[in-house]
Short mmCIF file of C-alpha atoms and ligand atoms in Angstrom, two decimals:
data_model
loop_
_atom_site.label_atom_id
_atom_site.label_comp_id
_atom_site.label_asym_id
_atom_site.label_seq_id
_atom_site.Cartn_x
_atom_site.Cartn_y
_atom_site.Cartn_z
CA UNK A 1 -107.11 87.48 48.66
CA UNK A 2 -107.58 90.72 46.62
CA UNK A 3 -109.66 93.19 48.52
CA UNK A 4 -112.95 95.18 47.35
CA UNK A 5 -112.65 98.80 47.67
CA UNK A 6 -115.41 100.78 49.26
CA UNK A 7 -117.37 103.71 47.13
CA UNK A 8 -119.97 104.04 49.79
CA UNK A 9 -121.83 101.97 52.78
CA UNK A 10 -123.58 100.15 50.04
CA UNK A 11 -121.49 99.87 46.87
CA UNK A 12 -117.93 98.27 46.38
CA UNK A 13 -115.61 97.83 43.23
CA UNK A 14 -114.56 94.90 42.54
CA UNK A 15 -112.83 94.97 39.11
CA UNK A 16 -109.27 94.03 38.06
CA UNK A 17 -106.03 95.86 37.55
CA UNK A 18 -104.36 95.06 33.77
CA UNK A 19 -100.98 96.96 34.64
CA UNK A 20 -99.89 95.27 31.56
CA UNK A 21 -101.91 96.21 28.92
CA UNK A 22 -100.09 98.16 25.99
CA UNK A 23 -102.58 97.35 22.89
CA UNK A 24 -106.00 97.69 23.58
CA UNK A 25 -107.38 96.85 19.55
CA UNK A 26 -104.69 99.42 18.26
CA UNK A 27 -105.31 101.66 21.08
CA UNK A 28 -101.24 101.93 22.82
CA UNK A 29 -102.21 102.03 26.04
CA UNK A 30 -98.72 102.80 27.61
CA UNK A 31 -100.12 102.72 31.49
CA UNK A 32 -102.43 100.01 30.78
CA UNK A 33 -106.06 99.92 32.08
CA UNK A 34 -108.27 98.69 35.03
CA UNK A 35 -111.77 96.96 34.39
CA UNK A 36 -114.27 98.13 36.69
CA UNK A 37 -117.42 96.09 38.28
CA UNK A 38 -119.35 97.23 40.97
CA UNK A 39 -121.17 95.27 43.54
CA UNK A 40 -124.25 97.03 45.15
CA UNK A 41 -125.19 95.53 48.38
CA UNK A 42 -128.81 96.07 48.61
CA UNK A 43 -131.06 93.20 49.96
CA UNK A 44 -130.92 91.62 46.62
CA UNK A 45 -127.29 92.39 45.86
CA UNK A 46 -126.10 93.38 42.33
CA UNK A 47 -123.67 92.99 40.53
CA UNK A 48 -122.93 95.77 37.90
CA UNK A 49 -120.59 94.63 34.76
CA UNK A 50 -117.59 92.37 35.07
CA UNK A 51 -114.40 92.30 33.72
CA UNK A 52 -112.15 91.06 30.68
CA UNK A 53 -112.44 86.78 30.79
CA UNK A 54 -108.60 86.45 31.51
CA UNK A 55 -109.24 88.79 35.28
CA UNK A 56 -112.65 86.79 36.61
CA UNK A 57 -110.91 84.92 39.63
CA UNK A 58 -109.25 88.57 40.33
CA UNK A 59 -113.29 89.46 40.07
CA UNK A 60 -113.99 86.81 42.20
CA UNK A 61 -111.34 87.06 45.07
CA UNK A 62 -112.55 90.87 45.29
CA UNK A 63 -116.40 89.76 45.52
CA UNK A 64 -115.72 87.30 48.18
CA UNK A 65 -114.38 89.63 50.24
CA UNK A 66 -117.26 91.16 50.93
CA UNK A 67 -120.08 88.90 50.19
CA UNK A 68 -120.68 85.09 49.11
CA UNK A 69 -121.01 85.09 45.09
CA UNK A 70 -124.04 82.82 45.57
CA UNK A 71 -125.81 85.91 47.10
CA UNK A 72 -125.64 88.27 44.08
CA UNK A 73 -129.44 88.07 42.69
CA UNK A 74 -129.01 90.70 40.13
CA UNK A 75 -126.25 91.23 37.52
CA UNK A 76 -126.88 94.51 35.00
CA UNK A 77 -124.62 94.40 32.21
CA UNK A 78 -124.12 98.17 30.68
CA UNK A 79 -121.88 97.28 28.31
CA UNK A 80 -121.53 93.93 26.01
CA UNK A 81 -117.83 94.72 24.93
CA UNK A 82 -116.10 91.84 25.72
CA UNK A 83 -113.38 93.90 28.60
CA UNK A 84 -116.61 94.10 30.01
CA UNK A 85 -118.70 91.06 29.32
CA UNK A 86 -115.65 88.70 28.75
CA UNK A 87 -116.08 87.07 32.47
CA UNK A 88 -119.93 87.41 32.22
CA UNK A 89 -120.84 84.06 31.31
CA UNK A 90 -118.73 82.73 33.92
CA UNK A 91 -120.08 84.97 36.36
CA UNK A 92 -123.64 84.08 35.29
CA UNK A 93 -122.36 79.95 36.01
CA UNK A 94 -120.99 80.64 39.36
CA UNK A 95 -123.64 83.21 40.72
CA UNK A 96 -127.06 82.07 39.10
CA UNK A 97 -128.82 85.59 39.84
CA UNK A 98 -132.49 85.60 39.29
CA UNK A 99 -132.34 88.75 36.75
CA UNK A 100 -129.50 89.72 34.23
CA UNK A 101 -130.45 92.94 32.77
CA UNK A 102 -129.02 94.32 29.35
CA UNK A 103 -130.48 97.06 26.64
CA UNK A 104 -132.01 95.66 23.56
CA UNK A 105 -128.59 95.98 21.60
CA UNK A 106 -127.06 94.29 25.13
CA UNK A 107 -129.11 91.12 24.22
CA UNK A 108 -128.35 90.87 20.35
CA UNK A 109 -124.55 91.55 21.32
CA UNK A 110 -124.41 89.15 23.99
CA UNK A 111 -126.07 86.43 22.64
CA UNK A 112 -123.61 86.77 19.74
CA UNK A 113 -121.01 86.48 22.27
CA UNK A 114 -121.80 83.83 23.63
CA UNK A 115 -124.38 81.86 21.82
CA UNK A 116 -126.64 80.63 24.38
CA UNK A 117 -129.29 81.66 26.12
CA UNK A 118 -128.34 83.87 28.88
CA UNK A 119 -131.98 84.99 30.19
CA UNK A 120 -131.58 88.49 29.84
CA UNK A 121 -134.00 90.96 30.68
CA UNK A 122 -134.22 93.82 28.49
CA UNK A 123 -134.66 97.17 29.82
CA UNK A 124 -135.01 101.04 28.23
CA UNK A 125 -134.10 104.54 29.34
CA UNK A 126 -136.69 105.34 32.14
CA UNK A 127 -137.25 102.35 33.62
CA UNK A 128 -136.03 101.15 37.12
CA UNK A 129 -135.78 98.20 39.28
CA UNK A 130 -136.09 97.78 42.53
CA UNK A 131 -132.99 96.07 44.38
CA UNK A 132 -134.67 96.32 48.20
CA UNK A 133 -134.99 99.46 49.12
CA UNK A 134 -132.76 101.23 46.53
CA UNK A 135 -133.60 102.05 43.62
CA UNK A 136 -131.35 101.67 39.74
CA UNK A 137 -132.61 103.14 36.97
CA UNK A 138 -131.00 102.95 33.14
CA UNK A 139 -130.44 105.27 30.69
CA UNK A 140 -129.43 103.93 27.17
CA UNK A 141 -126.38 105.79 25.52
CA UNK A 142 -126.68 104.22 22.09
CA UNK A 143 -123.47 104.84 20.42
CA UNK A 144 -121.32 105.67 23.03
CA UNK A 145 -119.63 104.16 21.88
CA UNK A 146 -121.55 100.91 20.53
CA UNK A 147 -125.02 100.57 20.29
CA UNK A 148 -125.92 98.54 23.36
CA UNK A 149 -124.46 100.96 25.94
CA UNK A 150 -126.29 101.68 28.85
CA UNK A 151 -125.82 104.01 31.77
CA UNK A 152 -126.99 102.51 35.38
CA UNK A 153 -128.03 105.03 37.90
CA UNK A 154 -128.15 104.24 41.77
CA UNK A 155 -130.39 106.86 42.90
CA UNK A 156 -130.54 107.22 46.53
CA UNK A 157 -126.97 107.55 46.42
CA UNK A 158 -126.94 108.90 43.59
CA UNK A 159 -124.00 107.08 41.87
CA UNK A 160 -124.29 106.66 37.84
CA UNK A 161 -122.43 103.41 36.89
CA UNK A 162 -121.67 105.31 33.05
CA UNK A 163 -119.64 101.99 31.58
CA UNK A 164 -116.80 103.53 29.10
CA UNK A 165 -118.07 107.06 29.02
CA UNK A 166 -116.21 109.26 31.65
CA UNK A 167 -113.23 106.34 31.85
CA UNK A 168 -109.41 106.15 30.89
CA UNK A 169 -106.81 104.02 30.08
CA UNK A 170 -105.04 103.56 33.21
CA UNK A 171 -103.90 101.54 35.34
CA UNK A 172 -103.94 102.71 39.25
CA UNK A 173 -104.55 101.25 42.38
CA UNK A 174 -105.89 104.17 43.69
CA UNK A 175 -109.89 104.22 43.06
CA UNK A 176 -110.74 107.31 43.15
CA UNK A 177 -109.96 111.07 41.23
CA UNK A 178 -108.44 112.81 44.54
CA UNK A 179 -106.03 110.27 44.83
CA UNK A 180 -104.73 110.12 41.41
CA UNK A 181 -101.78 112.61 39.73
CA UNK A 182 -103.41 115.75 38.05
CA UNK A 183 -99.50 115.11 35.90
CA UNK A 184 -100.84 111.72 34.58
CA UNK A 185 -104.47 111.69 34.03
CA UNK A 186 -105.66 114.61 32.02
CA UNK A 187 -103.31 113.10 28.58
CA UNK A 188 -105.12 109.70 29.41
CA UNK A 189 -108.33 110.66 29.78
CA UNK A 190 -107.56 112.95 26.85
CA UNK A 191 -106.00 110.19 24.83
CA UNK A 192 -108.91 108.05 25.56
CA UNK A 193 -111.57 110.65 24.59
CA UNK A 194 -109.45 111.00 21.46
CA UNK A 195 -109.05 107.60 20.43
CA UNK A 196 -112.96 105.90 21.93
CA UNK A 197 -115.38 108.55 21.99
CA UNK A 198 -114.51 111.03 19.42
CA UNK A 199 -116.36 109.54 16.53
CA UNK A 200 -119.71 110.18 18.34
CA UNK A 201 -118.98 113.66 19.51
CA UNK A 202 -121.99 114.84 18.04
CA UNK A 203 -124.12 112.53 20.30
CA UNK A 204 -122.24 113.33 23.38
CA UNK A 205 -123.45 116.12 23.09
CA UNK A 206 -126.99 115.75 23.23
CA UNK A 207 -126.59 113.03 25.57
CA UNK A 208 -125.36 115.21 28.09
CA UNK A 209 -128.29 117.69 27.09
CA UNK A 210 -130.37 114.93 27.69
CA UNK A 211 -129.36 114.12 30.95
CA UNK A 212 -129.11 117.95 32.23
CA UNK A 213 -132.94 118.03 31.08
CA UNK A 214 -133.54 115.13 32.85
CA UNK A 215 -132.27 116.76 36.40
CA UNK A 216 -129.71 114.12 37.37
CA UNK A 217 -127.01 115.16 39.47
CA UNK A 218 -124.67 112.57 40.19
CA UNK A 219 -122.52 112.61 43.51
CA UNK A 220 -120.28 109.72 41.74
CA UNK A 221 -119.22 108.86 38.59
CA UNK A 222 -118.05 105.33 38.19
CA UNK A 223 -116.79 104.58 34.99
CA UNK A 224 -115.71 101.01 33.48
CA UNK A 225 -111.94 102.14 33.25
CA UNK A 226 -109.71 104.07 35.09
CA UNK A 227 -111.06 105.88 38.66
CA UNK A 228 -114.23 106.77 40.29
CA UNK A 229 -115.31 110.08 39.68
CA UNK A 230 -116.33 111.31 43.63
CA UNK A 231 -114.41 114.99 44.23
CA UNK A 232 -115.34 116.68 41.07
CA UNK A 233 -117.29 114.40 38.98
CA UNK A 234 -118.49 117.81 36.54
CA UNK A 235 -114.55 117.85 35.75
CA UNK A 236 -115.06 114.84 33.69
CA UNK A 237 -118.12 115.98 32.42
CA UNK A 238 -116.96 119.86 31.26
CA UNK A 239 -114.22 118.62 29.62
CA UNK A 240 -116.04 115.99 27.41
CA UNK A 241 -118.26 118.82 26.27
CA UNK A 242 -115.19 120.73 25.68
CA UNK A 243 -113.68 117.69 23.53
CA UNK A 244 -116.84 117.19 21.89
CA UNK A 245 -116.98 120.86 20.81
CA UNK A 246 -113.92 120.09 18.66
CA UNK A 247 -113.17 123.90 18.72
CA UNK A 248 -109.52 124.21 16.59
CA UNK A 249 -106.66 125.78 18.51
CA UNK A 250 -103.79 127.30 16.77
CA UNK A 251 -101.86 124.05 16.50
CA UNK A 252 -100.80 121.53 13.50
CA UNK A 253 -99.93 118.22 13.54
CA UNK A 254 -97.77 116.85 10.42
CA UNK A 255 -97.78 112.81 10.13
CA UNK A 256 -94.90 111.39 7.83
CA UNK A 257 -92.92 108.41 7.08
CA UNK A 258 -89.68 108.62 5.58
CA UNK A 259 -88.00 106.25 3.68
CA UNK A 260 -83.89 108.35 2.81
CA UNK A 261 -84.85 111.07 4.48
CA UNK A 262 -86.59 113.38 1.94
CA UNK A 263 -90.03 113.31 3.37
CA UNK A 264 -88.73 114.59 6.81
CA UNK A 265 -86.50 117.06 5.35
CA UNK A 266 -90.05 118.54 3.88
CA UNK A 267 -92.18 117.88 7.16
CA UNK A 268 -88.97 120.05 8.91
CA UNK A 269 -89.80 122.88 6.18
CA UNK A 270 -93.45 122.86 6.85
CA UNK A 271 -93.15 122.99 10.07
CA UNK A 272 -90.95 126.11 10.49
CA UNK A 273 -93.57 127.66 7.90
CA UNK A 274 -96.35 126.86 10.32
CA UNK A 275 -94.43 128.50 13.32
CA UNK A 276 -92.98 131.19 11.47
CA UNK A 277 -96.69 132.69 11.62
CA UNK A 278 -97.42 131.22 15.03
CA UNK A 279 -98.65 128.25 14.85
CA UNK A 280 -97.59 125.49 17.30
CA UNK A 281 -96.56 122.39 15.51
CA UNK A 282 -95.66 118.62 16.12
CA UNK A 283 -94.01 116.76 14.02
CA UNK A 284 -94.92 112.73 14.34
CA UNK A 285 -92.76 110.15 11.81
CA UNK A 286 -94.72 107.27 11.98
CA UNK A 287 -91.84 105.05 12.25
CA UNK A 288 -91.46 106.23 16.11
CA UNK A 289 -94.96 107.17 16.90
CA UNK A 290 -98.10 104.98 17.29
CA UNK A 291 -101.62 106.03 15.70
CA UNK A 292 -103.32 106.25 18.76
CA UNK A 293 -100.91 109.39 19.89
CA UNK A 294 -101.27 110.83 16.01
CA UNK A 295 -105.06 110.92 17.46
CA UNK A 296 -104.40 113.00 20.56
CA UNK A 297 -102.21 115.03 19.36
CA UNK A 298 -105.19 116.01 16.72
CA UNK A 299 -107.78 116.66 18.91
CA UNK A 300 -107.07 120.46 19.88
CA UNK A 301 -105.67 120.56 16.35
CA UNK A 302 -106.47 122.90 13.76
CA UNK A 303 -104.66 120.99 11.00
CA UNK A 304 -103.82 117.91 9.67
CA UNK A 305 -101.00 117.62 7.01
CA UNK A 306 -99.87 114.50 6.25
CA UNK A 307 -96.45 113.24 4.31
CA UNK A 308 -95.39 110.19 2.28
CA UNK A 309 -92.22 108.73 0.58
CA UNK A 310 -93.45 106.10 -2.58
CA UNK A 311 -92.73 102.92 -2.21
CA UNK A 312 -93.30 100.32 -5.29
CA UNK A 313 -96.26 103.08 -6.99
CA UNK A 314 -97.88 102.94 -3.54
CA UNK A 315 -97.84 105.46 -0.15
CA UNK A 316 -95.42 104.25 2.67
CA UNK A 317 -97.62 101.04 4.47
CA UNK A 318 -97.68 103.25 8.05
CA UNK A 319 -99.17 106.06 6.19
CA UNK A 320 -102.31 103.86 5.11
CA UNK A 321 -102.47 102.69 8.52
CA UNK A 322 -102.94 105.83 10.23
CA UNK A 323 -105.09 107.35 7.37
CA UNK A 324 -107.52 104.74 7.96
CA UNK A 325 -107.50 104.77 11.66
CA UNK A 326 -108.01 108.72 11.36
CA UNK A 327 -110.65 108.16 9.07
CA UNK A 328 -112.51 106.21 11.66
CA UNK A 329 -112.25 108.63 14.11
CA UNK A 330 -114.24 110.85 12.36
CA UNK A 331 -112.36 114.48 13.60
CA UNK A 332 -114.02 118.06 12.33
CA UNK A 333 -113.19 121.06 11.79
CA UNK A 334 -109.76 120.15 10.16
CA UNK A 335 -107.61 122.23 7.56
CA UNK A 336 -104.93 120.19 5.41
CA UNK A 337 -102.55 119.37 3.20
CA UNK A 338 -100.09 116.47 1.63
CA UNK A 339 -96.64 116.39 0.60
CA UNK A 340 -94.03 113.55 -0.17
CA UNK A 341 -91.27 112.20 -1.98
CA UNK A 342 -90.58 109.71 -4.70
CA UNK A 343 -88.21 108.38 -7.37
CA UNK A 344 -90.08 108.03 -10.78
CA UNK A 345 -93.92 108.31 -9.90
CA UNK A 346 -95.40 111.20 -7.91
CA UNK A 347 -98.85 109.70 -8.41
CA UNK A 348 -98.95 108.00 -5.07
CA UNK A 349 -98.98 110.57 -3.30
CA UNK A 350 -102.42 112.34 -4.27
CA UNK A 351 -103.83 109.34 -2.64
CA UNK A 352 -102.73 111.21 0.88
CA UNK A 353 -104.95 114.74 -0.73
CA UNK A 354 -107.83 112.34 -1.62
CA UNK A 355 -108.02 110.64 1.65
CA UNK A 356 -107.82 113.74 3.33
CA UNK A 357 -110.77 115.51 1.54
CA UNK A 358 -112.83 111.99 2.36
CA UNK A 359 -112.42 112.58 5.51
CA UNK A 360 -113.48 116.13 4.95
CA UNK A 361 -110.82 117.67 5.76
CA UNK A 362 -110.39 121.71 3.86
CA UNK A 363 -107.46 121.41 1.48
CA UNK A 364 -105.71 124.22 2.19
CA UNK A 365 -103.03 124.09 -1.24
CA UNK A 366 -102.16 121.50 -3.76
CA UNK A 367 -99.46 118.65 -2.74
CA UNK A 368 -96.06 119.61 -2.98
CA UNK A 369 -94.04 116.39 -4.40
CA UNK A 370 -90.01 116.36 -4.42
CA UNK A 371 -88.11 113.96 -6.50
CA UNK A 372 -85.87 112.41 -4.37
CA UNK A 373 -84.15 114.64 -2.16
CA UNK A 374 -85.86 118.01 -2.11
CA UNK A 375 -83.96 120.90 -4.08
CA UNK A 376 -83.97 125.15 -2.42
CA UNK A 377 -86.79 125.95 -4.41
CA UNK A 378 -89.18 122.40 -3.60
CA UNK A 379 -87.73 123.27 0.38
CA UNK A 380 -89.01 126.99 -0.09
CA UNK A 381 -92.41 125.52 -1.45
CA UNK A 382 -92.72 123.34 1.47
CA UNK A 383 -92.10 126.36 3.82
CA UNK A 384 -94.82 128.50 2.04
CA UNK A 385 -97.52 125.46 2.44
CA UNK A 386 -96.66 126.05 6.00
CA UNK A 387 -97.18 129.45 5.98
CA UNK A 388 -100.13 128.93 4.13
CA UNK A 389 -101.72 126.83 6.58
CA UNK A 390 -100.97 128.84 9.67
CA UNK A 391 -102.59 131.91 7.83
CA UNK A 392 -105.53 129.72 7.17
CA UNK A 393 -106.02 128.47 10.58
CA UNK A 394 -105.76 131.99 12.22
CA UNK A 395 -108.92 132.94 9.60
CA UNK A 396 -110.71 130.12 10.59
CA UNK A 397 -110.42 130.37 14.29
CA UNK A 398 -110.98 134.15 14.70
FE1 FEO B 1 -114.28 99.20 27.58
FE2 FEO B 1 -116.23 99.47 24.82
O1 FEO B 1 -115.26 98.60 26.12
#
């Protein structure tokens, strides 16, 4: 039988393990992820989130080694996103608690999920129930990253149950952050800041205002994915601020397809423009590289410039992928530029400088265009957008 693992005297996870996992919704998640839910032994014992549908009996096995199922009275429910909810109805079937509790957005969500009626109580930031002698209190984090999520705060212990905020992508049997690889986590934690939260950067930033003006001082962190927060759970914290800040480093990403080789030869140019004046450049063909590591490479990014071949009078079909997924993610603070190749019709590729600007990025110069393969003088222009754009981003970060 799968085990529990122990937090504290009182509280136990009891999530799942999805080693496996390598899309999460376009997300590559090359180490896969773990789905945490947290049982709090108290005299009414509760039950905080569950897991994906496909991992309850691994839910299950892990409750039942510590306590009978039948004795969980209260289930809270931070987060309706179904890794999280998936298992819930289930869970609801085989426990019967007396109280589910869920935000306002929690019960819209779930009852859309699920279409029934689940009995859920609602509950807002400030209040608090009482499990027997301990006491949980919620805090609503609309937006991070949907609108129902809710933060759960055991307070004599003084562990905040903070659903997907604070988490990672990664799978790992170890549960907590002293006993995971300082080599593996920081890129997925990163990654997963880069490709999750970073759309609401704005608001994690007052939210963590909020909750310094509110005095709490959590011992643990216990996020939905990845480990427990219980060495250095301000780590966590100082970095989101430091993500959310978007501050632009001295670095460049260019994102290209290629179709004969043209665009890359140009993306090659740019790039030894960029580092000629010291900027520190990666170069991603979206043939080898999936969006979600376009993202992280962006994050400390000062610029964005983006390349295309054209392919029947339209940009390559991975270039309109990652545009769009970019575009979702909402990043500031971003300098850019497009480039490309094409046979008879250049056209195409102003679509790349007009998705850009809506996604306000600065247009640092016009798009350079080569027909077919690109001549000295279209290879020199190339290398002088890079320049460009590296003295651009040393002005702007000064
Ligand atoms: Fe891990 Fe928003 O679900």
């Amino acid at each position: 039988m799968m085990q529990a693992v122990k937090i504290s005297d009182k509280v136990y996870w009891v999530g799942a393990i999805d080693w496996n996992l390598r899309d999460f919704h376009g997300y590559a998640t090359r180490r896969g992820t773990t789905y945490n839910a947290y049982l709090v032994l108290g005299e009414k014992p509760t039950l905080v989130d569950t897991v994906k549908k496909e991992f309850y009996d691994e839910m299950m096995q892990r409750i039942k080694s510590v306590i009978d199922p039948k004795k969980i009275q209260i289930i809270i429910s931070n987060h309706s996103e179904l890794d999280h909810s998936g298992a819930l109805a289930q869970t609801l079937e085989a426990t019967e608690p007396d109280e589910v509790y869920v935000s306002a957005m929690g019960q819209k969500n779930l009852t859309a999920h699920f279409h029934r009626d689940l009995k859920l109580k609602i509950v807002k930031t400030g209040d608090k129930i009482d499990i027997g002698g301990d006491i949980i209190s919620f805090l609503e984090a609309r937006m991070l990253h949907w609108p129902d999520s809710m933060f759960s705060y055991l307070e004599n212990e003084k562990i905040l149950f903070s659903n997907d905020v604070f988490g990672m992508h990664l799978a790992t049997d170890k549960l907590f952050d002293d006993e995971n690889d300082e080599h593996v986590w920081p890129t997925e934690a990163e990654k997963y800041y880069a490709n999750i939260v970073l759309p609401y950067s704005d608001i994690v930033l007052r939210f963590l205002e909020q909750v310094k003006k509110m005095g709490l001082t959590p011992k643990v962190i216990a996020p939905d994915h990845g480990f427990v927060w219980r060495k250095n759970p301000t780590k966590i914290v100082n970095l989101y601020t430091q993500w959310a800040t978007q501050k632009p480093t001295n670095k460049a990403v260019i994102v290209y397809d290629t179709m004969w080789g043209s665009s890359e030869k140009m993306a090659r140019q740019i790039a030894d423009g960029l580092s000629s004046g010291g900027t520190r450049v990666r170069i991603l063909s979206m043939h080898h590289n999936d969006r979600s590591e376009v993202a992280l490479a962006l994050l400390d990014s000062a610029a964005l410039i983006v390349g295309t071949p054209v392919l029947n009078s339209q940009i390559f079909p991975a270039m309109a992928d990652v545009l769009c997924y970019l575009k979702g993610l909402k990043k500031k603070n971003l300098l850019g530029a497009a480039f490309g190749s094409y046979g008879w019709n250049g056209a195409p590729i102003d679509v790349l400088t007009k998705t850009l600007e809506e996604m306000g990025v600065q247009i640092v110069c016009p798009a350079v265009k080569s027909m077919f393969v690109p001549d000295e003088q279209t290879s020199e222009k190339c290398r002088e957008m890079g320049v460009q754009i590296s003295r651009a981003i040393k002005e702007k970060i000064q």
